[in-house]
């Protein structure tokens, strides 16, 4: 299998920004490199949204994949450019919290990118994706040793990503992402309720906005069209959907909203 | 020419969903496979819109192209996953009507996909595009015999796509698709009016919303900017446009609207 | 390095239009051709927006890259199809002003595309991107001599792109493009103010909409979040942004707005 390089940015698809990064990669990378766009619709400057989508995507890419990730509101200031190895894959971008989730899930090694030999000749102050990160990623794909690209032993700047709160009576989390369908993806791992899901002696109430659900389903087709449903999602987190509808709009629930599950023990 | 695999979904481009399908394909498919996105903007859960765009696109792809098509509101329920051969090309997706148009235009062979050996190890109940359809498509591209992927002799579930009604006095059809420009693509084949198009002794009236047109043009540039025009479109169907404008908005005509052509015979 | 072919259109990504152009290219082009999308979100029929994005992108592509550019409101009328060589790269599309900027920056050679042998068998009157430009681009990529594809010595139709007005007291330009972030990209080259940028004895006032700025910064991070800033942009033009915000919305400045810089000489 040839080498894979993915791209994730908040650049959108209307401008030439993504294409010129690809041009720089094609000029400096190996001929058999495969480029895959993850998303260029990260909300502008939303570092944690970028951190989330890269973590979710990386699970399915093979070892040695290179992920170029640019959500960079501090471009041109003193935030460091970094290269990270984690989960057997590579991540390149600004050290502004963008790698908080990847580095939280497993150990990492990080290099501070400081070798301008591998950058474009002229470095703008507002487009390091093109001038610094893209050529570095291409050279890494071509087999350049990371120790040549930067200085090892870097400690990442990370943001704390709130974890769900759990005790014997229940769990409280929040809506971490709303997808294209309007499905509400929580930060509550499906494993939390797995043992209860098929145990009809455990009753529960799930509170989200003004909606109360009473059991965990398998898929949105388990309820009638128009009805809300909670199920273990494809990201291994609990998700709330409306069958054939947009849950965020129909339930009036924005990103960041609380989701609370209360277990109701059977009376003896 | 190396093998081509296309992707059509209602997943949008903001999430990681399309990219993880590509990751699965890259891990399981041949090294020289070429992936082409047809559209990921099929309206959510709109099976017939998916059926339409795939039929339109497939006309121009070479024999043996594999089309991965996922518009799947019933994912995780008892709808079957299928592989189809039609028009010398391959189609993979849920058997929910998505292949109604392709199979209506020509014969087909279909396989019910039931061999989990070719799927991911863990199958979610909400993302068969990633867990089942993508790996199956990749293995097919790698040369696995379709009879290993599933059971032949499957009969497709199809929806009836209304055909235009025609008699000696005229033809009535409807707006099957509104494109990015706001052009109204009807389901009336251009061939219906071809014999009349350049015959000035045949007068006709074309009714669409509150607009009446009196002749078939060649292209939208045949009328002044801002004027409505009907012409044989690039999909071999009659299309209605406004030159340099958005016909759907300017004429107030939504998808599904009636289009009626009445031939007016010359008085003797 | 294998050959690169880029695509720029106003076709959007929801329809099958871009995919069928790629199908035609794959059928007729060399096996190792790399396709890169520049943008398919050029505003419908906005020729100068297409001219701008292609010029900006082409700077970073290698010699011999082929740029397929289709913004073609006059398709099917008597505007010519053309092939251009400029800046060591190739450009193919309708001769409607779309190549005004590329040809203005440097010399060019142009061929009028008139050899139907290299087109699809059937030419629609509304989709020359698929029927004429895509196959021509693919054949050029395969090594067909441009003199076989068309007739050399063609003179391009060009639109005049207004240049900024400058004298010893200042410079007046306009907002040539608003990008995905809402940044205002002017047509004033950064070089105009380069000599003054770090000379604190030169005071200046920069007028844009109802906002007045007093110095040129290096990057948007030089001002507090929410503040407006002007800096030499990554396209070598002056840009105006709001740090972590959308300048076009927050300053109420649309595309085409005037930007005026007045130099204020120090009193002796």
CSV table of C-alpha atoms in Angstrom, one decimal, chain A residues 80-268:
chain,number,residue,atom,x,y,z
A,80,UNK,CA,4.9,26.4,17.6
A,81,UNK,CA,4.5,24.2,14.5
A,82,UNK,CA,4.6,20.6,15.4
A,83,UNK,CA,4.9,17.0,14.2
A,84,UNK,CA,3.4,14.3,16.3
A,85,UNK,CA,3.6,10.5,16.3
A,86,UNK,CA,0.6,8.9,18.1
A,87,UNK,CA,-1.4,5.7,17.5
A,88,UNK,CA,1.3,4.7,15.0
A,89,UNK,CA,0.2,7.6,12.7
A,90,UNK,CA,1.7,11.1,12.1
A,91,UNK,CA,0.0,14.5,12.7
A,92,UNK,CA,1.3,17.9,11.5
A,93,UNK,CA,-0.1,21.3,12.4
A,94,UNK,CA,0.0,24.2,14.8
A,95,UNK,CA,0.6,23.4,18.5
A,96,UNK,CA,-2.5,25.2,19.7
A,97,UNK,CA,-4.6,22.4,21.2
A,98,UNK,CA,-5.5,20.8,17.9
A,99,UNK,CA,-3.9,17.6,19.0
A,100,UNK,CA,-5.4,17.5,22.5
A,101,UNK,CA,-7.7,14.5,21.8
A,102,UNK,CA,-5.3,12.4,19.8
A,103,UNK,CA,-2.6,12.8,22.4
A,104,UNK,CA,-5.1,12.2,25.3
A,105,UNK,CA,-6.1,8.8,24.0
A,106,UNK,CA,-2.6,7.4,23.9
A,107,UNK,CA,1.1,8.4,24.3
A,108,UNK,CA,2.8,10.6,21.8
A,109,UNK,CA,6.2,11.8,20.6
A,110,UNK,CA,6.4,15.4,19.3
A,111,UNK,CA,8.9,17.4,17.3
A,112,UNK,CA,9.0,21.2,17.2
A,113,UNK,CA,9.3,22.0,13.5
A,114,UNK,CA,12.2,24.4,13.2
A,115,UNK,CA,14.1,23.4,10.1
A,116,UNK,CA,13.3,26.0,7.4
A,117,UNK,CA,15.3,23.9,4.9
A,118,UNK,CA,12.1,21.9,4.5
A,119,UNK,CA,9.8,24.8,4.1
A,120,UNK,CA,9.0,27.0,1.1
A,121,UNK,CA,11.6,29.7,0.4
A,122,UNK,CA,9.3,32.5,1.4
A,123,UNK,CA,7.1,32.1,4.5
A,124,UNK,CA,4.0,34.3,4.6
A,125,UNK,CA,2.7,35.3,8.0
A,126,UNK,CA,-0.8,34.0,7.4
A,127,UNK,CA,-0.6,30.8,5.5
A,128,UNK,CA,1.7,28.3,7.2
A,129,UNK,CA,-0.5,25.5,5.9
A,130,UNK,CA,0.9,26.2,2.4
A,131,UNK,CA,4.4,27.5,3.3
A,132,UNK,CA,5.5,25.3,6.2
A,133,UNK,CA,3.1,22.4,7.1
A,134,UNK,CA,2.4,21.1,3.5
A,135,UNK,CA,6.1,20.9,2.5
A,136,UNK,CA,7.0,19.3,5.8
A,137,UNK,CA,4.3,16.7,5.4
A,138,UNK,CA,5.5,16.0,1.8
A,139,UNK,CA,9.1,15.6,2.9
A,140,UNK,CA,8.0,13.3,5.7
A,141,UNK,CA,6.1,11.2,3.2
A,142,UNK,CA,9.2,11.1,1.0
A,143,UNK,CA,11.1,9.5,3.9
A,144,UNK,CA,12.9,12.4,5.5
A,145,UNK,CA,13.7,11.5,9.1
A,146,UNK,CA,11.6,13.5,11.6
A,147,UNK,CA,14.7,14.5,13.5
A,148,UNK,CA,15.7,16.4,10.4
A,149,UNK,CA,12.4,18.2,10.2
A,150,UNK,CA,12.4,19.4,13.8
A,151,UNK,CA,13.6,19.0,17.4
A,152,UNK,CA,12.3,15.9,19.3
A,153,UNK,CA,11.1,16.0,22.9
A,154,UNK,CA,8.5,18.7,22.4
A,155,UNK,CA,5.7,18.9,25.0
A,156,UNK,CA,2.3,19.5,23.4
A,157,UNK,CA,0.0,22.4,24.4
A,158,UNK,CA,-3.3,20.7,25.2
A,159,UNK,CA,-6.8,21.8,26.1
A,160,UNK,CA,-8.8,19.8,28.6
A,161,UNK,CA,-11.7,18.1,26.9
A,162,UNK,CA,-14.5,17.7,29.6
A,163,UNK,CA,-15.2,14.0,30.3
A,164,UNK,CA,-18.7,12.8,31.3
A,165,UNK,CA,-19.4,12.7,35.0
A,166,UNK,CA,-20.6,9.3,36.2
A,167,UNK,CA,-21.7,7.6,39.5
A,168,UNK,CA,-23.9,4.7,40.4
A,169,UNK,CA,-27.1,6.6,39.7
A,170,UNK,CA,-26.2,7.8,36.2
A,171,UNK,CA,-24.0,9.8,33.9
A,172,UNK,CA,-24.0,13.3,32.6
A,173,UNK,CA,-22.2,14.3,29.4
A,174,UNK,CA,-22.7,16.8,26.5
A,175,UNK,CA,-23.2,17.0,22.8
A,176,UNK,CA,-19.7,17.0,21.4
A,177,UNK,CA,-20.6,17.3,17.7
A,178,UNK,CA,-23.7,17.7,15.5
A,179,UNK,CA,-23.3,16.0,12.2
A,180,UNK,CA,-24.6,16.7,8.7
A,181,UNK,CA,-27.8,14.9,9.4
A,182,UNK,CA,-28.4,16.9,12.6
A,183,UNK,CA,-27.6,13.8,14.7
A,184,UNK,CA,-26.3,14.7,18.2
A,185,UNK,CA,-23.1,12.9,19.0
A,186,UNK,CA,-22.5,12.9,22.7
A,187,UNK,CA,-19.2,12.4,24.6
A,188,UNK,CA,-20.7,9.5,26.5
A,189,UNK,CA,-19.1,6.2,25.5
A,190,UNK,CA,-21.6,3.6,24.4
A,191,UNK,CA,-19.8,1.2,26.7
A,192,UNK,CA,-21.2,3.1,29.7
A,193,UNK,CA,-24.7,1.7,29.0
A,194,UNK,CA,-23.8,-1.5,27.2
A,195,UNK,CA,-24.4,-3.6,30.2
A,196,UNK,CA,-27.8,-2.1,30.8
A,197,UNK,CA,-28.9,-1.9,27.2
A,198,UNK,CA,-30.6,-5.3,27.0
A,199,UNK,CA,-31.4,-5.7,30.6
A,200,UNK,CA,-35.1,-4.9,30.8
A,201,UNK,CA,-35.0,-4.9,34.6
A,202,UNK,CA,-33.0,-1.6,34.5
A,203,UNK,CA,-35.2,1.3,33.7
A,204,UNK,CA,-33.6,4.6,32.8
A,205,UNK,CA,-34.5,8.1,31.8
A,206,UNK,CA,-32.4,10.1,29.3
A,207,UNK,CA,-32.8,13.8,29.4
A,208,UNK,CA,-31.8,16.0,26.4
A,209,UNK,CA,-33.2,19.5,26.0
A,210,UNK,CA,-36.9,19.1,26.6
A,211,UNK,CA,-37.0,15.5,25.5
A,212,UNK,CA,-37.0,12.4,27.8
A,213,UNK,CA,-36.2,9.0,26.3
A,214,UNK,CA,-36.6,5.8,28.3
A,215,UNK,CA,-34.4,3.2,26.6
A,216,UNK,CA,-31.4,2.7,24.4
A,217,UNK,CA,-32.2,1.5,20.8
A,218,UNK,CA,-30.0,-0.2,18.2
A,219,UNK,CA,-30.5,2.2,15.3
A,220,UNK,CA,-32.8,5.1,14.3
A,221,UNK,CA,-35.0,2.8,12.3
A,222,UNK,CA,-36.1,1.3,15.6
A,223,UNK,CA,-38.6,4.2,16.1
A,224,UNK,CA,-41.2,5.7,13.9
A,225,UNK,CA,-40.2,8.5,11.5
A,226,UNK,CA,-40.3,11.8,13.4
A,227,UNK,CA,-39.5,10.2,16.7
A,228,UNK,CA,-36.3,10.8,18.8
A,229,UNK,CA,-34.0,7.9,19.5
A,230,UNK,CA,-30.8,7.3,21.4
A,231,UNK,CA,-28.4,4.5,20.3
A,232,UNK,CA,-24.7,3.5,20.3
A,233,UNK,CA,-23.3,5.5,17.4
A,234,UNK,CA,-20.7,4.6,14.8
A,235,UNK,CA,-18.1,6.6,16.8
A,236,UNK,CA,-18.6,4.4,19.8
A,237,UNK,CA,-20.4,7.2,21.6
A,238,UNK,CA,-24.1,7.5,22.3
A,239,UNK,CA,-26.0,9.4,19.7
A,240,UNK,CA,-29.4,11.0,19.6
A,241,UNK,CA,-31.3,11.2,16.3
A,242,UNK,CA,-34.7,11.8,15.0
A,243,UNK,CA,-35.6,9.0,12.5
A,244,UNK,CA,-35.6,10.6,9.0
A,245,UNK,CA,-35.4,14.1,10.6
A,246,UNK,CA,-32.8,16.6,11.9
A,247,UNK,CA,-32.6,16.1,15.7
A,248,UNK,CA,-30.7,19.3,16.4
A,249,UNK,CA,-33.4,21.4,14.7
A,250,UNK,CA,-36.4,19.3,15.7
A,251,UNK,CA,-35.4,19.0,19.4
A,252,UNK,CA,-33.9,22.5,19.5
A,253,UNK,CA,-30.6,21.2,20.9
A,254,UNK,CA,-27.3,23.0,20.0
A,255,UNK,CA,-23.8,21.7,20.3
A,256,UNK,CA,-22.6,21.7,23.9
A,257,UNK,CA,-26.0,20.8,25.4
A,258,UNK,CA,-26.1,18.5,28.4
A,259,UNK,CA,-27.3,14.9,28.2
A,260,UNK,CA,-28.2,13.2,31.4
A,261,UNK,CA,-28.9,9.5,31.9
A,262,UNK,CA,-30.5,8.4,35.2
A,263,UNK,CA,-30.7,4.7,36.0
A,264,UNK,CA,-33.8,3.8,37.9
A,265,UNK,CA,-33.3,0.7,40.0
A,266,UNK,CA,-36.2,-1.7,40.2
A,267,UNK,CA,-38.1,-1.6,43.5
A,268,UNK,CA,-37.4,-4.8,45.5
